[in-house]
Coordinates of C-alpha atoms and ligand atoms in Angstrom, one line a residue:
Chain P
M20 CA 42.2 6.5 -6.5
S21 CA 39.7 8.3 -8.3
S22 CA 39.9 10.2 -11.7
T23 CA 39.6 13.6 -11.1
D24 CA 37.6 14.9 -13.3
A25 CA 34.8 12.1 -13.2
R26 CA 32.0 13.3 -11.5
P27 CA 31.3 10.7 -8.6
A28 CA 28.0 8.7 -8.8
L29 CA 27.2 9.7 -5.1
T30 CA 28.4 12.6 -3.1
L31 CA 27.5 13.2 0.7
D32 CA 28.8 16.9 1.6
A33 CA 29.0 17.5 5.1
L34 CA 25.6 15.9 6.0
R35 CA 24.8 16.7 9.6
L36 CA 21.6 15.1 11.0
T37 CA 20.6 15.3 14.7
F38 CA 17.9 13.5 16.1
H39 CA 15.5 15.5 18.9
P40 CA 17.0 18.5 18.5
G41 CA 16.8 21.0 21.4
T42 CA 15.5 17.8 24.0
P43 CA 17.5 16.1 26.3
D44 CA 17.2 13.3 24.0
E45 CA 19.5 15.1 21.6
R46 CA 21.6 12.8 19.5
V47 CA 23.8 13.7 16.8
A48 CA 23.9 11.0 14.2
L49 CA 25.6 12.3 11.5
D50 CA 28.2 15.0 12.2
G51 CA 29.4 16.2 9.0
L52 CA 29.7 13.4 7.1
N53 CA 31.4 13.7 3.6
L54 CA 31.6 10.7 1.1
R55 CA 32.2 10.2 -2.6
M56 CA 31.1 7.0 -4.4
N57 CA 32.8 6.5 -7.6
E58 CA 31.1 4.5 -10.5
G59 CA 30.9 1.3 -9.8
D60 CA 32.3 1.0 -6.6
F61 CA 31.7 -1.4 -3.8
A62 CA 32.1 -0.1 -0.8
V63 CA 31.4 -2.2 2.4
V64 CA 30.4 0.0 5.6
I65 CA 31.3 -1.4 9.0
G66 CA 31.2 0.6 12.5
S67 CA 29.8 -0.1 16.1
N68 CA 26.3 0.0 16.5
G69 CA 25.1 3.8 17.0
A70 CA 27.6 4.8 14.7
G71 CA 25.2 6.3 12.1
K72 CA 25.3 3.7 9.2
S73 CA 21.5 3.1 8.8
T74 CA 21.2 6.9 9.1
M75 CA 23.2 7.7 6.4
L76 CA 21.4 5.3 4.2
N77 CA 18.5 6.9 5.3
A78 CA 19.7 10.4 4.4
I79 CA 20.6 8.8 0.7
S80 CA 17.1 7.6 0.5
G81 CA 15.4 10.7 1.6
A82 CA 13.4 8.4 4.3
L83 CA 15.3 10.9 6.7
Q84 CA 16.2 15.3 5.5
P85 CA 19.4 16.3 7.1
D86 CA 19.8 19.3 9.0
S87 CA 22.8 20.6 6.6
G88 CA 24.6 19.5 4.0
R89 CA 24.2 18.0 0.7
V90 CA 23.2 14.5 -1.0
L91 CA 24.1 14.8 -5.0
F92 CA 23.8 11.9 -7.6
G93 CA 26.7 12.7 -10.0
A94 CA 26.0 16.6 -10.6
Q95 CA 22.2 16.6 -9.2
D96 CA 21.0 17.8 -6.0
V97 CA 18.4 15.6 -4.3
T98 CA 19.0 16.5 -1.0
D99 CA 15.1 18.2 -1.1
L100 CA 13.4 15.5 -3.1
P101 CA 11.1 13.2 -1.1
V102 CA 11.7 9.3 -1.2
H103 CA 9.6 8.6 -4.2
R104 CA 11.0 11.4 -6.6
R105 CA 15.0 9.8 -5.8
A106 CA 13.6 6.1 -6.1
G107 CA 14.5 6.4 -9.7
F108 CA 18.1 6.6 -8.4
I109 CA 18.1 3.9 -5.9
G110 CA 17.4 0.5 -4.9
R111 CA 17.4 -0.7 -1.5
V112 CA 17.4 -4.0 0.7
F113 CA 16.9 -4.0 4.5
Q114 CA 18.0 -5.9 7.4
D115 CA 14.1 -7.1 8.0
P116 CA 13.1 -9.4 5.3
M117 CA 9.4 -8.3 5.7
L118 CA 10.4 -4.8 4.7
G119 CA 11.9 -5.2 1.0
T120 CA 9.0 -7.2 -0.4
A121 CA 5.3 -6.8 -0.7
P122 CA 3.9 -9.6 1.3
A123 CA 0.5 -9.5 0.2
L124 CA 1.5 -9.4 -3.6
S125 CA 2.7 -12.3 -5.7
I126 CA 6.5 -12.7 -6.7
E127 CA 5.8 -11.9 -9.9
E128 CA 3.7 -8.6 -8.9
N129 CA 6.4 -7.7 -6.7
L130 CA 8.9 -7.8 -9.3
A131 CA 6.4 -5.9 -11.8
L132 CA 5.9 -3.3 -8.9
A133 CA 9.8 -2.7 -8.9
Q134 CA 9.9 -2.7 -12.2
R135 CA 8.2 0.9 -12.5
R136 CA 10.8 2.3 -9.7
G137 CA 11.4 6.0 -10.9
L138 CA 9.2 5.2 -14.0
R139 CA 5.4 6.6 -14.6
R140 CA 3.1 4.2 -14.0
G141 CA 0.0 3.6 -16.4
F142 CA -2.7 1.5 -17.2
R143 CA -0.8 -0.7 -18.7
L144 CA -1.3 -4.7 -17.2
A145 CA 1.6 -4.7 -15.3
L146 CA 2.2 -8.7 -15.7
G147 CA 1.6 -8.2 -19.5
R148 CA 4.2 -7.8 -22.4
G149 CA 5.9 -11.3 -21.5
N150 CA 7.1 -10.1 -17.7
R151 CA 6.0 -13.2 -16.4
Q152 CA 8.8 -14.9 -18.7
R153 CA 11.3 -12.3 -17.8
F154 CA 10.4 -12.4 -14.4
A155 CA 11.0 -16.0 -14.1
D156 CA 14.3 -16.2 -16.3
L157 CA 15.7 -13.6 -13.9
L158 CA 15.0 -15.6 -10.8
A159 CA 16.1 -18.8 -12.3
P160 CA 19.8 -18.6 -11.8
F161 CA 19.5 -18.3 -8.1
G162 CA 18.1 -21.9 -7.7
L163 CA 15.8 -21.2 -5.1
G164 CA 13.3 -22.8 -7.7
L165 CA 11.3 -19.7 -7.5
E166 CA 10.9 -19.4 -11.0
T167 CA 8.0 -22.1 -10.9
R168 CA 6.2 -20.5 -8.2
M169 CA 5.9 -17.2 -9.4
G170 CA 2.4 -16.8 -8.5
V171 CA 3.0 -17.6 -4.8
L172 CA 2.9 -14.1 -2.4
A173 CA 5.9 -12.8 -1.3
G174 CA 4.9 -13.2 2.5
K175 CA 4.8 -17.2 2.0
L176 CA 8.9 -17.1 1.5
S177 CA 11.3 -17.6 3.8
G178 CA 13.6 -14.6 5.1
G179 CA 16.5 -15.8 2.6
Q180 CA 14.2 -16.1 -0.5
R181 CA 13.0 -12.9 0.3
Q182 CA 15.8 -11.2 0.6
V183 CA 17.0 -12.5 -2.7
L184 CA 13.5 -11.3 -3.7
A185 CA 14.5 -8.1 -2.7
L186 CA 17.6 -7.7 -4.0
L187 CA 16.4 -8.3 -7.2
M188 CA 13.5 -5.7 -7.1
A189 CA 16.6 -3.5 -5.8
A190 CA 18.5 -4.1 -8.8
M191 CA 15.9 -3.9 -11.4
Q192 CA 15.6 -0.6 -13.6
K193 CA 19.2 -0.5 -13.0
P194 CA 19.7 2.0 -9.7
R195 CA 22.6 4.6 -9.7
L196 CA 23.3 3.3 -6.2
L197 CA 22.0 0.1 -4.8
L198 CA 21.7 0.4 -0.6
L199 CA 21.9 -2.7 1.5
D200 CA 21.2 -2.5 5.5
E201 CA 22.9 -5.6 6.8
H202 CA 20.7 -7.4 4.9
T203 CA 21.8 -11.0 5.5
A204 CA 21.9 -10.2 9.3
A205 CA 18.7 -11.7 10.1
L206 CA 19.2 -15.1 8.3
D207 CA 21.1 -18.2 9.8
P208 CA 24.6 -18.3 8.7
G209 CA 24.3 -20.8 6.0
T210 CA 21.2 -18.6 4.2
A211 CA 23.6 -15.5 4.6
E212 CA 26.0 -17.0 2.8
L213 CA 23.9 -17.8 -0.2
V214 CA 22.4 -14.6 0.0
M215 CA 26.0 -13.0 0.0
Q216 CA 26.6 -15.1 -3.4
A217 CA 23.2 -13.5 -5.0
T218 CA 24.3 -10.2 -3.7
R219 CA 27.6 -10.3 -5.3
R220 CA 26.6 -11.7 -8.3
I221 CA 24.1 -8.9 -8.6
V222 CA 26.3 -6.2 -8.2
D223 CA 28.7 -8.0 -10.5
E224 CA 26.4 -8.4 -13.2
G225 CA 24.8 -5.3 -13.2
G226 CA 28.1 -3.3 -12.6
L227 CA 26.0 -1.7 -9.6
T228 CA 28.0 1.2 -7.4
T229 CA 26.9 -0.7 -3.9
L230 CA 27.2 0.8 -0.2
M231 CA 26.7 -2.5 2.0
I232 CA 26.3 -1.8 5.9
T233 CA 27.7 -5.3 7.7
H234 CA 28.4 -6.8 10.9
N235 CA 30.2 -9.8 9.5
M236 CA 33.9 -8.9 9.5
Q237 CA 34.4 -11.8 6.9
H238 CA 32.1 -10.5 4.4
A239 CA 33.7 -7.1 4.9
L240 CA 37.0 -8.3 3.9
D241 CA 36.0 -10.7 1.1
T242 CA 33.4 -8.6 -0.4
G243 CA 33.7 -5.1 -2.5
N244 CA 36.8 -3.0 -3.5
R245 CA 36.5 -0.5 -0.7
L246 CA 36.1 -0.7 2.9
L247 CA 34.4 2.3 5.0
A248 CA 34.5 2.3 8.8
L249 CA 31.7 4.9 10.5
N250 CA 31.9 6.3 14.0
A251 CA 30.0 8.9 15.9
G252 CA 28.6 10.2 12.1
Q253 CA 31.8 10.4 10.6
V254 CA 33.8 8.3 8.1
R255 CA 36.8 7.4 10.0
L256 CA 38.4 5.1 7.8
D257 CA 38.3 4.5 3.9
L258 CA 40.4 2.0 2.7
D259 CA 40.3 1.1 -1.3
A260 CA 40.9 -2.2 -3.0
Q261 CA 44.6 -2.9 -2.3
A262 CA 44.6 -1.9 1.3
K263 CA 41.3 -3.9 1.8
A264 CA 43.1 -6.9 0.0
G265 CA 46.1 -6.7 2.8
L266 CA 43.7 -6.9 5.5
T267 CA 42.8 -10.1 7.9
I268 CA 40.3 -10.3 10.3
E269 CA 43.0 -10.5 13.1
A270 CA 44.7 -7.3 11.7
L271 CA 41.7 -5.3 11.9
V272 CA 41.0 -6.3 15.3
Q273 CA 44.2 -5.6 15.9
R274 CA 44.5 -2.4 14.6
F275 CA 41.2 -1.4 16.3
G276 CA 41.9 -3.2 19.3
A277 CA 38.2 -4.4 19.3
S278 CA 35.9 -7.0 18.9
D279 CA 32.9 -6.7 16.1
D280 CA 31.0 -4.0 18.1
Q281 CA 33.7 -2.1 19.6
L282 CA 35.4 -2.6 16.2
L283 CA 36.2 1.5 15.9
R284 CA 36.4 3.1 19.4
A285 CA 40.1 3.0 19.0
Chain D
M20 CA -45.2 -21.4 5.9
D21 CA -47.0 -17.9 5.5
I22 CA -43.2 -16.1 6.8
L23 CA -41.6 -17.7 4.3
H24 CA -43.9 -17.0 1.6
L25 CA -43.5 -13.0 2.7
F26 CA -39.8 -13.4 2.4
W27 CA -40.1 -15.4 -1.0
N28 CA -42.0 -12.8 -2.7
L29 CA -39.5 -10.2 -1.7
V30 CA -36.6 -11.9 -2.9
P31 CA -36.5 -9.8 -6.2
V32 CA -37.0 -6.5 -4.5
T33 CA -34.1 -7.5 -1.9
L34 CA -31.8 -8.6 -4.8
V35 CA -32.2 -4.8 -6.1
Q36 CA -31.3 -3.9 -2.7
G37 CA -28.4 -5.6 -2.1
L38 CA -26.9 -5.3 -5.7
T39 CA -27.1 -1.6 -5.3
Y40 CA -26.0 -1.4 -1.6
A41 CA -22.9 -4.0 -3.1
L42 CA -21.0 -0.7 -4.4
I43 CA -20.9 0.7 -0.8
A44 CA -19.6 -2.8 0.7
L45 CA -17.4 -2.6 -2.5
A46 CA -16.2 1.2 -1.1
I47 CA -15.7 -0.3 2.2
M48 CA -13.7 -3.2 1.1
I49 CA -10.8 -1.0 -1.2
P50 CA -9.2 1.1 1.6
F51 CA -9.6 -2.0 4.2
R52 CA -8.5 -4.8 2.0
I53 CA -6.5 -3.1 -0.6
L54 CA -5.1 -0.1 0.5
S55 CA -4.8 -0.8 4.4
V56 CA -5.7 2.7 5.3
P57 CA -9.8 1.6 6.8
D58 CA -12.0 4.5 6.0
L59 CA -15.6 4.5 6.9
S60 CA -16.8 7.8 5.5
S61 CA -19.3 5.7 3.2
E62 CA -22.2 6.9 5.8
G63 CA -21.6 10.3 4.6
V64 CA -20.5 9.7 1.1
F65 CA -23.5 8.0 0.1
P66 CA -26.0 10.8 0.9
L67 CA -23.8 12.9 -0.7
G68 CA -23.6 11.3 -4.1
A69 CA -27.6 11.2 -3.6
A70 CA -27.7 15.0 -3.0
V71 CA -25.2 16.0 -5.8
A72 CA -27.4 14.2 -8.3
A73 CA -30.9 15.4 -6.8
A74 CA -29.7 18.8 -6.8
L75 CA -28.4 18.9 -10.1
L76 CA -31.1 16.9 -11.5
S77 CA -34.1 19.5 -9.9
A78 CA -31.7 22.3 -11.5
G79 CA -32.5 20.7 -15.0
A80 CA -28.8 18.9 -15.8
H81 CA -28.8 15.9 -17.8
P82 CA -29.3 12.7 -15.7
L83 CA -25.6 11.5 -17.2
I84 CA -24.1 14.6 -16.1
A85 CA -25.8 14.8 -12.9
T86 CA -24.5 11.5 -11.8
A87 CA -21.0 11.7 -13.0
C88 CA -20.8 14.8 -10.5
A89 CA -22.1 12.8 -7.9
V90 CA -18.8 10.6 -8.7
A91 CA -16.8 13.4 -8.8
A92 CA -18.1 14.6 -5.8
G93 CA -17.6 11.6 -3.6
F94 CA -14.1 11.1 -5.3
L95 CA -13.4 14.8 -4.2
A96 CA -14.7 13.6 -0.4
G97 CA -12.7 10.4 -0.4
A98 CA -9.1 12.7 -1.3
T99 CA -10.1 14.9 1.4
T100 CA -10.4 12.3 4.1
A101 CA -6.7 10.9 2.8
M102 CA -5.4 14.3 2.9
I103 CA -6.7 15.1 6.4
H104 CA -5.2 11.5 7.4
L105 CA -1.7 12.0 5.9
K106 CA -1.2 15.9 6.1
F107 CA -2.2 16.1 10.0
K108 CA -1.3 12.4 10.8
V109 CA -4.7 12.0 12.0
H110 CA -5.9 8.2 11.7
S111 CA -8.0 7.5 9.0
L112 CA -11.0 6.3 10.8
L113 CA -11.2 9.3 12.6
A114 CA -10.5 11.6 9.4
G115 CA -13.4 9.6 7.9
I116 CA -15.5 10.6 10.9
L117 CA -14.5 14.0 10.5
T118 CA -15.6 14.1 6.8
V119 CA -18.7 12.4 7.8
T120 CA -19.4 14.8 10.2
M121 CA -18.7 18.0 8.0
L122 CA -20.7 16.2 5.0
W123 CA -24.0 16.3 7.0
S124 CA -23.9 20.1 6.9
I125 CA -22.9 20.0 3.5
N126 CA -25.1 17.8 2.4
L127 CA -27.9 20.0 4.1
R128 CA -26.4 22.6 2.0
I129 CA -26.6 21.2 -1.4
L130 CA -30.4 19.9 -1.0
G131 CA -31.5 23.1 0.6
R132 CA -33.4 20.9 2.8
P133 CA -33.5 17.4 4.6
N134 CA -35.7 15.3 2.5
A135 CA -35.9 16.4 -1.5
P136 CA -38.2 14.5 -4.1
I137 CA -36.8 14.3 -7.6
F138 CA -40.5 13.3 -9.1
G139 CA -41.1 14.0 -12.6
I140 CA -37.9 14.8 -13.5
E141 CA -35.9 12.6 -16.0
T142 CA -33.4 10.1 -14.5
L143 CA -30.8 8.0 -15.5
Y144 CA -33.3 4.9 -15.1
D145 CA -35.6 6.9 -17.4
W146 CA -32.7 8.1 -19.8
I147 CA -31.8 4.9 -20.1
S148 CA -35.4 3.4 -20.5
P149 CA -38.5 4.0 -19.2
E150 CA -39.3 0.5 -18.7
I151 CA -36.8 -0.1 -16.4
L152 CA -38.5 1.4 -13.1
R153 CA -41.6 -0.2 -13.8
S154 CA -40.0 -4.1 -14.1
L155 CA -38.2 -5.9 -11.6
P156 CA -36.3 -8.2 -13.7
L157 CA -34.9 -5.5 -15.4
Q158 CA -33.9 -3.5 -12.3
I159 CA -32.1 -6.6 -11.5
T160 CA -30.7 -6.9 -14.9
V161 CA -29.6 -3.4 -14.5
A162 CA -27.8 -3.4 -11.0
A163 CA -26.5 -7.0 -11.4
T164 CA -24.8 -5.6 -14.6
L165 CA -23.6 -2.6 -13.2
A166 CA -22.2 -4.3 -9.8
V167 CA -20.5 -7.1 -12.1
A168 CA -19.1 -4.5 -14.5
L169 CA -17.7 -2.7 -11.3
V170 CA -15.9 -5.5 -10.2
L171 CA -14.3 -6.4 -13.6
A172 CA -13.4 -3.0 -13.9
L173 CA -11.8 -2.7 -10.5
W174 CA -10.0 -5.8 -11.4
W175 CA -8.5 -4.9 -14.3
V176 CA -7.2 -1.6 -12.8
L177 CA -5.7 -3.5 -10.0
Q178 CA -3.8 -5.0 -12.3
T179 CA -2.2 -2.5 -14.4
D180 CA 0.9 -0.7 -13.1
M181 CA -0.8 2.0 -11.4
G182 CA -3.3 -0.3 -9.8
L183 CA -0.3 -2.5 -8.4
G184 CA 1.0 0.9 -7.4
L185 CA -2.4 1.1 -5.3
R186 CA -1.6 -2.5 -3.8
G187 CA 1.6 -1.9 -3.1
I188 CA 1.1 0.9 -0.8
G189 CA -1.6 -1.2 1.0
A190 CA 0.9 -4.1 1.6
N191 CA 4.1 -2.0 2.3
P192 CA 4.0 1.4 2.9
Q193 CA 7.8 1.7 3.2
L194 CA 8.7 -0.3 0.5
A195 CA 5.9 1.5 -2.2
P196 CA 7.9 4.8 -2.1
A197 CA 11.3 3.7 -2.1
L198 CA 9.9 1.9 -5.7
G199 CA 9.0 5.4 -6.9
V200 CA 5.2 5.3 -5.6
N201 CA 3.7 8.8 -4.5
L202 CA 2.0 7.2 -0.9
V203 CA 0.1 11.1 -0.8
L204 CA -1.1 10.8 -4.4
Y205 CA -2.0 7.3 -4.7
T206 CA -3.8 7.4 -1.2
A207 CA -5.9 10.1 -2.0
G208 CA -6.9 8.5 -5.5
G209 CA -7.5 5.2 -3.6
L210 CA -9.6 6.6 -1.1
G211 CA -11.3 9.0 -3.5
L212 CA -11.8 5.9 -6.1
A213 CA -13.8 4.0 -3.0
S214 CA -15.9 7.3 -2.2
G215 CA -16.6 7.7 -6.0
I216 CA -18.0 4.6 -5.9
S217 CA -20.0 5.3 -2.6
A218 CA -21.3 8.4 -4.2
L219 CA -22.2 6.4 -7.5
A220 CA -24.4 4.2 -5.4
G221 CA -26.0 7.1 -3.5
A222 CA -26.9 8.9 -6.7
L223 CA -28.2 5.7 -8.0
M224 CA -30.4 5.0 -4.8
A225 CA -31.5 8.5 -5.2
Q226 CA -33.0 8.3 -8.9
S227 CA -34.4 4.7 -8.3
Q228 CA -36.3 5.5 -5.3
G229 CA -37.6 9.4 -6.3
Y230 CA -35.8 11.5 -3.5
A231 CA -32.7 12.5 -1.9
D232 CA -32.5 12.2 1.7
V233 CA -29.5 13.7 4.3
G234 CA -30.0 10.9 6.5
M235 CA -29.8 8.0 4.2
G236 CA -26.6 7.1 4.9
V237 CA -27.4 6.2 8.5
G238 CA -26.4 2.4 8.9
M239 CA -25.0 1.9 5.3
L240 CA -21.8 1.6 7.6
V241 CA -22.5 -1.4 9.2
N242 CA -24.4 -3.3 6.0
G243 CA -21.5 -2.8 4.2
L244 CA -19.0 -4.2 6.8
A245 CA -21.3 -7.0 7.6
S246 CA -21.5 -7.6 3.7
V247 CA -17.8 -7.7 3.3
I248 CA -17.3 -10.2 5.7
I249 CA -20.1 -12.4 4.7
G250 CA -18.6 -12.1 1.1
E251 CA -15.2 -13.1 2.3
A252 CA -16.4 -16.0 4.2
I253 CA -18.0 -17.7 0.7
T254 CA -15.7 -16.2 -1.8
G255 CA -12.4 -16.1 0.6
R256 CA -9.4 -13.8 -0.2
R257 CA -7.5 -16.2 -2.0
T258 CA -6.8 -14.2 -5.5
L259 CA -7.5 -10.7 -6.5
L260 CA -10.7 -11.3 -8.1
R261 CA -12.1 -13.0 -5.3
Q262 CA -11.2 -10.5 -2.8
I263 CA -12.7 -7.8 -5.2
A264 CA -16.4 -10.1 -5.7
A265 CA -16.2 -10.6 -1.9
P266 CA -18.2 -7.5 -1.0
V267 CA -21.0 -8.0 -3.9
V268 CA -21.7 -11.5 -3.2
G269 CA -21.8 -10.5 0.4
A270 CA -23.9 -7.6 0.2
V271 CA -26.4 -9.8 -1.6
V272 CA -26.4 -12.4 1.0
Y273 CA -26.7 -10.2 3.6
Y274 CA -30.0 -8.1 2.4
Q275 CA -31.5 -11.6 1.9
L276 CA -30.7 -12.7 5.5
A277 CA -32.0 -9.6 7.0
S278 CA -35.0 -9.6 5.0
L279 CA -35.7 -13.1 6.2
A280 CA -34.9 -12.1 9.7
L281 CA -37.4 -9.4 9.5
A282 CA -40.1 -12.0 8.0
L283 CA -39.3 -14.1 10.6
G284 CA -40.7 -11.5 13.1
L285 CA -37.5 -9.4 14.1
N286 CA -38.5 -5.8 14.8
P287 CA -37.0 -3.4 12.0
S288 CA -35.9 -0.9 14.8
D289 CA -33.5 -4.2 15.9
L290 CA -31.9 -4.9 12.9
K291 CA -28.9 -2.6 13.8
L292 CA -28.4 -4.2 16.7
V293 CA -28.7 -7.6 15.4
T294 CA -25.9 -6.4 12.6
G295 CA -23.8 -4.8 14.9
L296 CA -23.5 -7.6 16.8
F297 CA -22.6 -10.2 14.1
V298 CA -19.9 -7.7 12.9
L299 CA -18.7 -7.9 16.3
L300 CA -18.6 -11.4 16.9
T301 CA -17.0 -12.0 13.8
I302 CA -14.5 -9.3 14.4
G303 CA -13.9 -10.4 18.0
W304 CA -13.8 -14.1 17.1
P305 CA -10.1 -14.5 17.0
V306 CA -10.0 -12.6 20.3
L307 CA -12.3 -14.7 21.9
I308 CA -10.7 -17.9 21.0
G309 CA -7.5 -16.1 21.8
R310 CA -8.7 -15.5 25.2
K311 CA -9.7 -19.0 25.7
V312 CA -6.3 -20.5 24.8
S313 CA -4.4 -17.9 27.1
G314 CA -6.6 -18.6 29.9
A315 CA -6.3 -22.0 29.3
G316 CA -2.6 -21.8 29.7
L317 CA -3.3 -19.4 33.4
Ligands
ADP402 N1 14.3 7.1 15.1 C1 16.1 7.5 15.9 N2 15.2 8.5 16.9 C2 16.5 8.6 17.7 N3 17.4 8.4 17.6 C3 17.9 7.6 16.5 C4 16.8 7.2 16.0 N4 17.3 6.3 14.8 C5 19.0 6.2 15.3 N5 18.8 7.1 16.3 C6 20.3 7.2 16.8 O1 21.3 7.6 16.1 C7 22.6 7.0 15.9 C8 23.0 6.6 15.0 O2 21.9 5.7 14.5 P1 22.2 4.6 13.6 O3 22.5 5.1 12.1 O4 20.9 3.7 13.5 O5 23.0 3.7 13.9 P2 23.7 2.2 13.1 O6 22.9 1.8 12.1 O7 25.1 2.5 12.7 O8 23.9 1.1 14.0 C9 22.4 6.1 17.3 O9 23.1 6.9 18.4 C10 20.8 6.0 17.5 O10 20.4 5.7 18.9
MG403 MG1 22.0 0.0 11.8

């Protein structure tokens, strides 16, 4: 499945993360979670509500600190780095379309902001250097018509338009890992499909190593080359492209004897 | 007729006043609108700038150095407010109140007494040209040039990569760190920048009026807020330039309105009440309207 001597793009080593430790509300969200992502992997992550999927992504991004365990990009241990210092490695899109873009900034300003992810910010005009044209060219292939409205505030865009913008922002300055947390869940089915198409396109064209959480079983089956299932803070199932190719929704449901949300109770 | 005449005669003086206090309005707008971290510490930072400049001038410092040090002191005060806010998880408004309170003592220490004259000492204005303080048109020109230059400088800074980072933390404080913006550093820098401008206003005010007073910040805050509100009503907030110009336009208009009100017989000691009510009304307007609507529904 993976070449033995190549370093994985991402390694999660025995991650443990507890909310409200030592109180009656104590909740172990990650329970010694291990994961290796190889360069170019596009892994879809499924699991019931509360399985620890979002917490895993938050531990990777640095938004949450694990109690123990390590997060490595290649050979570099980033476990103790704050969010802004590992931002150069990571692009991220959230479920809430409000979170992935800055509503009070224009489309082109959002892209300019993202273009410096992980880089020093100096006193050069953010929209100089032919950036305007470059950004418009970046948006044009998605057929949203945004390339002619680059000065419009991101806050004025529809949810789907914002998610595509957020995807582009996350993919700029090629991150070593793209994190997608149910980024189509807040959209109507048609728009979700459009955003999924944009996702596949961006991941393919950039050759991005990607972790995508979804509750949509169809998307889980026909996207990516790897399927991960989480339960109770651990990876319980890890299927490669071949094993995944043979799966049907019926088989998934049958195998785990559950509807979407109950998927991994078996 | 007489009343209007009085007001008319005061217009140029009031204009200088408005253009100078415009810097405070700018310093209030930046945290509110650009960073979304409201900070009202101008009330203490303005006299800090005056105190630092006056103390250094009295000690024989060059007016440029004295003014620059005042700005630096203001920057530090603003950065301190940011650190109190972020490190101790205190609301930014409370952090600002703590800063103002502590600055009161610090300003007294710096001045050595509540009020210190700097007559007979070369000020920044004397250094540029001794004519300035003797000529109203010159004063207006200098104050207007400074205000416009500051607006343009801010406009430029906020369009650079660094400035976009600042606006980014204001627009989406979750996203900005994920794009590599250091929230603590940028917030400290942003509040520092704003307070530096407040302190500059204080340093200039002390040098033009010839004394520094620890009480000279009192009421600046509400005047500044009123200026920002009036300015935004006039220029709107559609573009970055309009947003940045609003406090300056607003301050010029506000101080003329205040002068008119005084000419019409408003007791000067009632001015703060009127201004406060005005700010309250503008801020409360949506609530008042909302109440009416929901009340009708009940
Ligand atoms: N901020 C939080 N405070 C307390 N508990 C939390 C918090 N975030 C998540 N949890 C708990 O941690 C567990 C994992 O949550 P999460 O990672 O959000 O699950 P998923 O994304 O798989 O639905 C759940 O039991 C959830 O209730
Ligand atoms: Mg989740």
